[in-house]
Amino acid sequence: MIRKFGSGGRFEEVGGYSRAKRVGPFVYVAGTTAVEPSGKLHAPGDCYAQSVFILSRIEDALRRVGAEMRHVVRTRAYLTDMDHAGGFIRAHGEAFSGVDPVLTGVQAGLTQPGMMVEIDVDAIIHESLGASIS
């Protein structure tokens, strides 16, 4: 089974990609930023507020393909400045308390001034004891 979700992001159609894609029990959510549906950047310069906003968008994308935050096994964060990583870490801890996915953080340039973080996740849909569900 393959399921895809397109969020209507400005690069999705032109770039030929999905916001989220599920293949069997495996789910991948594309790099997600804090750009609101209006095209405006959410909370410029505020890494915590952007991270909360992004993780909410990721949660929605996961649901659209039949997954949940508890299924996330890997998180990657691309941060414009590691000095602001604490805001991301706090938001990640709130979103994934008890899930504890593996986490990678990388300092990177992002596409707009004031954009502090981009996040992508990988998930495996599984039962509570770890068996995968196709």
C-alpha atoms as one frame of an Amber mdcrd trajectory, in Angstrom:
protein
   0.000   0.000   0.000   1.274   3.464  -0.924  -0.393   6.595   0.448   0.680
  10.164  -0.210  -0.292  13.506   1.247   0.368  16.843  -0.415  -0.063  19.874
   1.785  -0.194  22.345  -1.083   3.263  23.736  -0.332   4.649  26.036  -3.003
   7.418  23.637  -4.066   5.555  20.308  -3.890   3.994  20.312  -7.366   6.955
  21.918  -9.124   9.428  19.689  -7.268   7.399  16.509  -7.734   7.283  15.483
  -4.079   4.796  14.762  -1.311   4.658  16.248   2.184   4.262  12.701   3.521
   4.535   9.297   1.911   3.675   5.914   3.364   4.897   2.661   1.849   3.558
  -0.267   3.874   4.396   0.528   7.513   7.128   3.046   6.602   6.312   6.772
   6.632   8.477   9.699   5.596   7.615  13.359   6.128   9.502  15.899   4.013
  11.465  18.772   5.455   8.837  21.054   6.958   9.234  24.726   7.815   7.123
  27.306   9.610   5.529  28.808   6.509   1.828  29.360   7.143  -0.801  28.539
   4.471  -0.918  32.266   3.653   2.771  32.114   2.711   3.800  34.181   5.734
   6.612  32.929   7.974   5.289  31.946  11.416   7.078  33.631  14.373  10.196
  34.932  12.592  13.308  34.455  14.723  11.571  32.306  17.377  12.956  28.769
  17.187  10.608  27.379  19.862   7.415  28.800  18.317   8.476  27.678  14.841
   9.297  24.178  16.118   5.894  23.829  17.815   4.175  25.008  14.615   6.221
  22.630  12.433   5.670  19.626  14.699   1.927  20.304  14.534   2.122  20.305
  10.709   4.103  17.059  10.857   1.529  15.482  13.167  -1.199  16.392  10.660
   0.817  14.957   7.750   1.368  11.703   9.666  -2.364  11.397  10.397  -3.191
  11.950   6.719  -1.315   8.746   5.858  -2.484   6.724   8.875   0.398   7.287
  11.302   0.809   9.016  14.659   3.596  10.847  16.472   4.207   7.714  18.558
   5.326   5.956  15.368   8.189   8.404  14.720  11.575   6.698  14.944  13.868
   9.441  13.581  13.804  13.229  13.660  16.164  15.526  11.792  16.369  19.248
  12.495  18.131  21.782  10.334  18.819  24.890  12.402  20.124  28.229  11.173
  22.014  28.792  14.422  22.874  26.162  17.030  22.802  28.902  19.677  18.982
  28.747  19.321  18.753  24.940  19.402  17.329  25.010  22.935  13.961  26.172
  21.606  13.835  23.262  19.191  14.921  20.775  21.870  12.195  22.010  24.240
   9.467  21.698  21.574  10.768  18.268  20.506  10.700  17.059  24.114   7.111
  18.224  24.517   5.994  16.540  21.277   7.874  13.273  21.751   7.915  12.653
  25.500   7.902   8.874  25.951   8.404   8.257  22.219  12.095   9.160  22.217
  12.946   8.971  18.502  16.596   9.195  17.515  17.522  12.790  16.736  20.014
  14.566  14.513  20.577  18.310  14.501  22.497  20.088  11.765  23.345  23.743
  11.291  22.170  24.807   7.827  21.160  27.787   5.766  17.405  28.031   5.223
  15.384  29.811   2.546  14.092  32.957   4.327  15.441  35.451   6.833  13.913
  34.691  10.237  13.379  31.008   9.394  15.060  29.200  12.276  14.356  25.488
  11.774  13.263  22.841   9.286  12.272  19.385  10.521  11.729  16.026   8.829
  10.745  12.707  10.371  10.678   9.011   9.556   8.137   6.687  11.140   7.283
   3.010  11.213   3.670   2.161  11.969   3.767  -0.492  14.663   1.787  -2.044
  17.475   2.624  -1.088  21.055   5.050  -4.015  21.398   6.914  -3.067  18.231
   5.490  -5.371  15.544   5.056  -3.450  12.299   1.640  -3.049  10.702   1.429
  -3.025   6.902
